[in-house]
Coordinates of C-alpha atoms in Angstrom, one line a residue:
Chain A
M1 CA 0.0 0.0 0.0
A2 CA 1.4 3.4 -1.0
S3 CA 2.1 5.8 1.8
L4 CA 0.1 9.0 2.1
A5 CA 3.1 11.1 1.1
E6 CA 3.5 9.0 -2.1
N7 CA -0.2 9.5 -2.9
Q8 CA 0.1 13.2 -2.5
G9 CA 3.1 13.2 -4.7
N10 CA 1.2 11.3 -7.4
N11 CA -1.7 13.6 -7.1
R12 CA 0.5 16.6 -7.6
T13 CA 1.9 15.1 -10.8
L14 CA -1.6 14.2 -11.9
R15 CA -2.8 17.6 -11.0
D16 CA 0.0 19.3 -13.0
R17 CA -0.7 17.1 -16.0
A18 CA -4.5 17.9 -15.8
W19 CA -3.7 21.6 -15.4
A20 CA -1.5 21.5 -18.5
V21 CA -4.3 20.0 -20.5
A22 CA -7.0 22.3 -19.2
A23 CA -4.7 25.4 -19.7
K24 CA -4.5 24.7 -23.5
V25 CA -8.3 24.8 -24.1
V26 CA -9.1 28.0 -26.1
D27 CA -12.0 30.4 -26.0
P28 CA -14.2 29.4 -29.0
E29 CA -14.9 33.1 -29.8
I30 CA -11.3 34.2 -29.4
P31 CA -9.3 31.2 -30.4
V32 CA -5.9 32.9 -29.9
L33 CA -6.5 33.0 -26.1
T34 CA -6.6 30.0 -23.8
L35 CA -8.8 29.8 -20.7
E36 CA -5.6 30.3 -18.7
D37 CA -4.7 33.5 -20.7
L38 CA -8.1 34.8 -20.0
G39 CA -8.0 34.1 -16.3
V40 CA -11.2 32.0 -16.7
L41 CA -9.4 28.8 -15.5
R42 CA -9.2 29.2 -11.7
D43 CA -8.2 25.9 -10.3
V44 CA -7.6 22.2 -11.1
R45 CA -7.7 19.6 -8.3
V46 CA -7.6 15.8 -8.0
A47 CA -10.4 14.7 -5.8
D48 CA -10.4 11.8 -3.3
D49 CA -12.3 9.6 -5.8
G50 CA -9.6 10.3 -8.5
A51 CA -11.8 12.7 -10.5
V52 CA -10.3 15.9 -11.9
E53 CA -12.1 18.9 -10.7
V54 CA -11.8 22.1 -12.7
D55 CA -13.0 25.5 -11.6
I56 CA -13.9 28.1 -14.2
T57 CA -15.3 31.5 -13.8
P58 CA -17.5 33.4 -16.3
T59 CA -16.4 36.7 -17.8
Y60 CA -20.0 37.9 -17.8
V61 CA -22.5 35.9 -15.8
G62 CA -24.6 35.1 -18.9
C63 CA -21.7 34.2 -21.1
P64 CA -22.9 31.5 -23.4
A65 CA -19.4 30.2 -24.0
M66 CA -19.4 28.6 -20.5
G67 CA -21.2 25.6 -21.9
V68 CA -18.6 25.2 -24.6
F69 CA -15.7 25.6 -22.2
T70 CA -17.2 22.8 -20.0
M71 CA -17.6 20.5 -23.0
D72 CA -14.1 21.3 -24.4
L73 CA -12.5 20.7 -21.0
E74 CA -14.2 17.4 -20.6
T75 CA -13.3 16.3 -24.1
E76 CA -9.6 17.4 -23.9
L77 CA -9.1 15.8 -20.4
A78 CA -10.8 12.6 -21.6
K79 CA -8.4 12.5 -24.6
A80 CA -5.5 12.8 -22.1
G81 CA -6.8 9.8 -20.2
F82 CA -8.8 11.5 -17.4
D83 CA -12.1 9.6 -17.3
K84 CA -13.7 11.3 -14.5
V85 CA -13.9 15.1 -14.8
R86 CA -16.1 17.6 -13.0
V87 CA -16.2 21.2 -14.2
K88 CA -17.5 23.7 -11.7
T89 CA -18.5 27.3 -12.3
V90 CA -17.4 29.7 -9.5
L91 CA -18.5 33.3 -9.3
S92 CA -16.3 34.6 -6.6
P93 CA -13.9 36.4 -6.8
A94 CA -15.5 38.1 -9.7
W95 CA -13.6 38.0 -13.0
T96 CA -11.9 41.1 -14.1
T97 CA -10.0 42.1 -17.2
D98 CA -7.0 42.9 -14.9
W99 CA -6.4 39.1 -14.9
I100 CA -5.6 39.1 -18.7
S101 CA -1.8 39.0 -18.9
A102 CA 0.3 41.4 -20.9
E103 CA 1.2 38.7 -23.4
A104 CA -2.4 37.7 -23.8
K105 CA -3.3 41.4 -24.5
E106 CA -0.6 41.4 -27.2
K107 CA -2.1 38.3 -28.7
L108 CA -5.5 40.0 -28.7
R109 CA -4.2 43.0 -30.5
E110 CA -2.4 40.8 -33.1
Y111 CA -5.7 39.0 -33.7
G112 CA -7.5 42.3 -34.3
I113 CA -9.2 42.9 -31.0
A114 CA -8.3 46.0 -29.0
P115 CA -7.3 44.8 -25.5
P116 CA -8.9 46.3 -22.4
E117 CA -7.2 49.7 -21.5
G118 CA -6.5 50.8 -18.0
K119 CA -7.6 49.3 -14.7
A120 CA -11.1 47.9 -14.1
S121 CA -11.5 50.0 -10.9
R122 CA -11.7 53.3 -12.9
R123 CA -15.4 54.0 -13.6
A124 CA -17.7 57.0 -14.1
L125 CA -21.2 57.1 -15.5
F126 CA -20.0 58.8 -18.7
G127 CA -16.2 58.2 -18.7
D128 CA -13.9 59.2 -21.5
E129 CA -12.1 56.2 -23.0
T130 CA -9.2 56.2 -25.4
V131 CA -9.0 53.0 -27.3
T132 CA -6.1 52.3 -29.7
C133 CA -6.9 50.9 -33.1
P134 CA -5.5 47.3 -33.2
R135 CA -4.7 47.6 -36.9
C136 CA -3.0 51.0 -37.4
G137 CA -2.3 52.0 -33.9
S138 CA -4.2 55.3 -34.1
E139 CA -5.9 56.8 -31.1
N140 CA -8.3 58.7 -33.3
T141 CA -11.1 56.1 -32.7
E142 CA -14.8 56.3 -31.8
K143 CA -17.3 54.0 -30.1
I144 CA -20.1 52.7 -32.3
S145 CA -21.8 50.6 -29.6
E146 CA -21.2 49.6 -26.0
F147 CA -22.2 46.1 -27.1
G148 CA -20.4 44.0 -29.7
S149 CA -20.2 40.4 -31.0
T150 CA -20.0 38.9 -27.6
A151 CA -20.9 40.1 -24.1
C152 CA -17.3 41.0 -23.3
K153 CA -16.7 43.2 -26.4
A154 CA -17.8 46.6 -27.6
L155 CA -17.8 47.9 -31.2
W156 CA -15.4 50.6 -32.2
K157 CA -14.2 52.3 -35.4
C158 CA -10.9 53.8 -36.4
R159 CA -11.3 57.3 -37.9
D160 CA -7.9 57.1 -39.6
C161 CA -7.9 53.7 -41.3
A162 CA -11.7 53.5 -41.3
E163 CA -11.7 49.9 -40.0
P164 CA -14.3 48.8 -37.5
F165 CA -13.0 46.7 -34.7
D166 CA -13.9 44.9 -31.5
Y167 CA -12.7 46.2 -28.2
F168 CA -12.4 43.9 -25.2
K169 CA -14.3 45.9 -22.5
C170 CA -12.6 46.8 -19.3
I171 CA -14.5 45.4 -16.3
Chain B
M1 CA -35.3 25.6 4.5
N2 CA -34.9 29.4 5.0
D3 CA -38.3 30.6 3.6
R4 CA -37.3 34.2 3.6
L5 CA -34.0 33.7 1.8
F6 CA -35.8 31.6 -0.8
A7 CA -38.5 34.3 -1.3
Y8 CA -36.0 37.0 -1.5
T9 CA -33.6 35.3 -3.9
L10 CA -36.6 34.3 -6.1
R11 CA -37.8 37.9 -6.4
L12 CA -34.3 39.1 -7.5
A13 CA -34.3 36.2 -10.0
D14 CA -37.8 37.1 -11.3
D15 CA -36.8 40.7 -11.8
A16 CA -33.8 39.7 -13.9
A17 CA -35.6 36.9 -15.8
I18 CA -38.7 39.0 -16.7
L19 CA -36.6 42.0 -17.9
G20 CA -34.4 39.7 -19.8
Q21 CA -37.4 38.2 -21.5
R22 CA -38.8 41.7 -22.4
L23 CA -35.5 42.8 -23.9
G24 CA -35.2 39.6 -25.8
E25 CA -38.4 40.5 -27.6
W26 CA -36.4 43.2 -29.4
C27 CA -34.1 40.7 -30.9
G28 CA -34.4 41.2 -34.7
H29 CA -36.7 44.2 -34.3
A30 CA -34.5 47.0 -32.8
P31 CA -34.2 50.3 -34.7
T32 CA -30.6 49.7 -35.7
L33 CA -28.3 46.7 -35.9
E34 CA -26.0 48.0 -33.1
E35 CA -29.1 48.5 -30.8
D36 CA -30.4 45.0 -31.7
I37 CA -27.1 43.6 -30.5
G38 CA -26.9 45.9 -27.6
L39 CA -30.4 45.1 -26.2
A40 CA -29.8 41.3 -26.8
N41 CA -26.5 41.7 -24.9
I42 CA -28.3 43.3 -21.9
A43 CA -31.0 40.7 -22.1
L44 CA -28.3 38.0 -21.9
D45 CA -26.7 39.7 -18.8
H46 CA -30.1 39.7 -17.1
I47 CA -30.8 36.1 -18.0
G48 CA -27.4 35.1 -16.8
Q49 CA -28.1 36.8 -13.4
A50 CA -31.5 35.1 -13.3
R51 CA -29.9 31.6 -13.9
A52 CA -27.5 32.1 -11.0
L53 CA -30.2 33.4 -8.7
Y54 CA -32.8 30.7 -9.7
T55 CA -30.2 28.0 -9.2
Y56 CA -29.4 29.3 -5.8
A57 CA -33.1 29.7 -4.9
G58 CA -33.5 26.1 -5.8
E59 CA -30.7 25.1 -3.5
V60 CA -32.1 27.1 -0.6
E61 CA -35.5 25.6 -1.1
G62 CA -34.0 22.1 -1.1
K63 CA -36.9 20.4 -2.9
G64 CA -34.9 19.6 -6.0
R65 CA -36.3 22.4 -8.2
D66 CA -33.7 23.7 -10.7
E67 CA -33.5 27.0 -12.6
D68 CA -35.8 25.8 -15.4
Q69 CA -38.5 24.6 -13.1
L70 CA -38.5 27.9 -11.1
C71 CA -38.5 30.1 -14.2
F72 CA -40.8 28.1 -16.5
L73 CA -43.2 26.1 -14.4
R74 CA -44.4 28.6 -11.8
K75 CA -47.7 30.4 -12.3
E76 CA -48.4 34.1 -12.6
R77 CA -49.3 34.7 -9.0
E78 CA -46.2 32.9 -7.8
F79 CA -43.9 35.4 -9.6
S80 CA -42.7 38.3 -7.4
N81 CA -40.9 40.6 -9.8
C82 CA -41.7 44.3 -9.6
L83 CA -44.2 45.7 -12.1
L84 CA -41.7 47.9 -13.8
V85 CA -39.8 45.1 -15.5
E86 CA -43.0 43.4 -16.9
Q87 CA -44.2 46.6 -18.7
P88 CA -44.4 46.1 -22.4
N89 CA -41.5 47.3 -24.6
G90 CA -43.7 50.0 -26.2
D91 CA -41.7 52.2 -28.4
F92 CA -37.9 52.5 -28.1
A93 CA -38.2 55.4 -25.6
E94 CA -40.4 53.2 -23.3
T95 CA -37.9 50.4 -23.4
I96 CA -35.1 52.8 -22.6
A97 CA -37.0 54.5 -19.8
R98 CA -37.7 51.1 -18.2
Q99 CA -34.1 50.1 -18.4
F100 CA -32.8 53.4 -17.1
F101 CA -35.1 53.5 -14.1
F102 CA -34.2 49.9 -13.3
S103 CA -30.5 50.1 -13.9
A104 CA -30.2 53.3 -11.9
F105 CA -31.6 51.3 -9.0
M106 CA -29.7 48.1 -9.5
L107 CA -26.2 49.5 -9.8
P108 CA -26.1 50.9 -6.2
F109 CA -28.2 47.9 -5.1
W110 CA -25.6 45.3 -6.3
E111 CA -22.8 47.5 -5.0
K112 CA -24.3 47.2 -1.5
M113 CA -25.2 43.5 -1.9
K114 CA -21.5 42.7 -2.4
A115 CA -21.3 43.1 1.4
S116 CA -24.1 40.7 2.1
R117 CA -23.5 38.1 4.8
D118 CA -24.9 35.6 2.3
E119 CA -21.8 34.5 0.3
T120 CA -23.6 33.4 -2.8
L121 CA -25.7 36.6 -3.1
A122 CA -22.5 38.6 -2.5
A123 CA -20.7 36.7 -5.3
I124 CA -23.6 37.2 -7.8
A125 CA -23.7 40.9 -6.8
A126 CA -20.0 41.3 -7.6
K127 CA -20.7 40.0 -11.2
A128 CA -24.0 41.8 -11.7
E129 CA -22.7 45.1 -10.5
K130 CA -20.2 45.4 -13.3
E131 CA -22.9 44.6 -15.8
A132 CA -25.4 47.1 -14.3
A133 CA -22.8 49.8 -14.8
Y134 CA -22.9 49.2 -18.6
H135 CA -26.7 49.0 -18.6
L136 CA -27.0 52.3 -16.8
R137 CA -24.5 54.0 -19.1
H138 CA -26.2 52.7 -22.2
S139 CA -29.7 53.7 -21.2
A140 CA -28.7 57.0 -19.7
E141 CA -26.9 57.9 -23.0
W142 CA -30.1 57.2 -24.9
V143 CA -32.3 59.1 -22.5
I144 CA -30.1 62.2 -23.2
R145 CA -29.9 61.6 -26.9
L146 CA -33.6 61.3 -27.3
G147 CA -34.6 63.9 -24.8
D148 CA -32.2 66.4 -26.2
G149 CA -32.9 65.4 -29.8
T150 CA -35.7 66.3 -32.1
R151 CA -39.0 67.6 -31.0
E152 CA -40.6 64.2 -31.6
S153 CA -37.9 62.2 -29.8
H154 CA -38.1 64.7 -26.9
E155 CA -41.9 64.2 -26.6
R156 CA -41.7 60.5 -26.8
M157 CA -39.0 60.3 -24.2
Q158 CA -40.9 62.6 -21.9
D159 CA -44.1 60.5 -22.4
A160 CA -42.2 57.3 -21.6
I161 CA -40.7 58.8 -18.4
E162 CA -44.2 59.8 -17.2
L163 CA -45.8 56.5 -18.3
L164 CA -43.4 54.4 -16.3
W165 CA -42.9 56.8 -13.3
P166 CA -45.7 55.3 -11.2
F167 CA -44.0 51.9 -11.3
T168 CA -40.7 53.2 -9.9
G169 CA -42.0 53.5 -6.3
E170 CA -42.2 49.8 -5.9
L171 CA -38.5 49.4 -6.2
F172 CA -38.1 51.0 -2.8
E173 CA -40.7 49.0 -1.0
A174 CA -39.7 46.7 1.8
D175 CA -42.0 44.0 3.1
D176 CA -41.5 41.8 6.2
T177 CA -39.3 39.4 4.2
V178 CA -36.9 42.2 3.2
K179 CA -36.9 43.8 6.6
A180 CA -36.1 40.6 8.4
L181 CA -33.2 39.8 6.0
V182 CA -31.9 43.4 6.2
A183 CA -31.7 42.9 10.0
E184 CA -29.7 39.7 9.4
G185 CA -27.3 41.6 7.1
I186 CA -28.4 39.5 4.1
A187 CA -30.7 41.8 2.1
V188 CA -30.2 45.4 1.0
D189 CA -32.7 47.9 2.4
P190 CA -34.2 49.3 -0.8
A191 CA -35.3 52.5 0.9
T192 CA -31.6 53.4 1.3
M193 CA -31.3 53.5 -2.5
R194 CA -33.9 56.3 -2.9
D195 CA -31.5 59.2 -2.7
V196 CA -28.8 57.9 -4.9
W197 CA -31.4 56.8 -7.4
G198 CA -33.1 60.2 -7.3
E199 CA -29.8 61.9 -7.9
T200 CA -28.9 59.8 -10.9
V201 CA -32.4 60.3 -12.5
K202 CA -32.4 64.0 -11.8
K203 CA -28.9 64.5 -13.3
V204 CA -29.7 62.5 -16.5
L205 CA -33.1 64.0 -17.0
G206 CA -31.7 67.4 -16.5
Q207 CA -29.0 66.8 -19.2
A208 CA -31.7 65.4 -21.4
T209 CA -33.8 68.6 -21.0
L210 CA -36.6 66.4 -19.7
E211 CA -38.9 67.1 -16.7
M212 CA -38.7 65.0 -13.7
P213 CA -42.2 63.9 -12.6
E214 CA -43.4 64.7 -9.1
E215 CA -43.1 62.0 -6.5
G216 CA -46.6 60.7 -6.1
W217 CA -48.8 57.7 -6.1
A218 CA -47.0 54.4 -6.8
Q219 CA -48.5 51.4 -8.4
T220 CA -47.3 48.3 -6.5
G221 CA -48.3 44.6 -6.1
G222 CA -45.7 42.7 -8.0
R223 CA -43.8 41.6 -4.9
S224 CA -47.0 39.8 -3.6
G225 CA -47.8 38.3 -7.0
I226 CA -50.4 40.8 -8.2
H227 CA -49.3 41.7 -11.7
S228 CA -50.5 43.9 -14.5
E229 CA -52.6 42.5 -17.4
H230 CA -49.5 42.2 -19.6
F231 CA -47.9 39.6 -17.4
G232 CA -49.9 36.5 -18.3
H233 CA -49.2 37.1 -21.9
L234 CA -45.5 37.4 -21.3
L235 CA -45.5 34.1 -19.4
T236 CA -47.3 32.3 -22.2
A237 CA -44.5 33.2 -24.6
M238 CA -41.7 32.7 -22.1
Q239 CA -42.9 29.4 -20.7
Y240 CA -44.2 27.8 -23.8
M241 CA -41.4 25.3 -24.4
Q242 CA -41.4 23.8 -20.9
R243 CA -45.2 23.7 -20.8
A244 CA -45.4 22.0 -24.1
Y245 CA -42.4 19.7 -23.6
P246 CA -41.9 19.3 -19.8
G247 CA -38.3 18.7 -18.8
L248 CA -36.9 19.7 -22.2
K249 CA -33.2 20.3 -22.2
W250 CA -30.9 22.0 -24.7

């Protein structure tokens, strides 16, 4: 019979393997970003019954991609040999764009989505925002709509290169 | 089970679900493509909040009812949403006035709810607060644009403000359920929202060159299940799938 210490060691290896698999799952709407890049992946654990438990948190509470995240996590973990997987949605602490890393923001820009600007804590009823065009780098841009192709994005337009673009809203 | 917590969570869920349903009716019919997407996005936020709240209400009740059963299989008199959210979409000005009045209340409400002693309500509040900030900004911008726009848009916006004004008083009502939960540090006392709500409304209506109606008689009843004549019709559309195909899943 394996000692408790050995079991914990195994669990840690298992956990690291499971994390590596889960961390590679991408957002179906923004396929250049992984759930880890987005800060949506919160925790991966190995439970007492050997199941892998994954915690994810929604960007917006009604985000329809959560169902796809769950399915993709289950599929990818199953492919890697994890038969028992439980994906849990956690709401607290509330997701913020501050969790998107600098590298991930750069990936967003390259993909054509303007990354969130500034810190989430800054807020006024009618705040002035400056958003840089992800295509030509101009700051001469205007908001077309607070709401874009997904809950987390707004629609903007560049006055210099005339391209419309998505802006990842700062929350 | 904690009856009060169940009732309270359910009414927050009902507010969100019914407003989400109303906004969803605009999908494919809004005046411009951007607004179509915008209203559907706001609807989605409310439906997301409703899902989290119904799921929690079901857990508190402990009888195995899930979000679908609570939303789609209860009868009219069992719904405890406020009357404001069930009012018909009307013209675009009425939809905007309804959203503005509601969001101006919900933003400070969720801000306070983050400090609730109930961890789940506090967690939902932390998410919903960020969304409410967008909803308030979006609707306030439209109130100003329409109020300070053409003569017709000004008139329509003023009419919408006056039409829905009598339903705003109910937002601040506290019955025994709320009072008891406020005392326990779980609920937010809606009466404490009155000043901040009034200030927001006054500021935006002023910028919009619109007149703020006098405080007066308030139509209430939604919290105790007495709804307006529009509500049954809303439920027939919203509940059709679960009524026709009980237990249906996506």
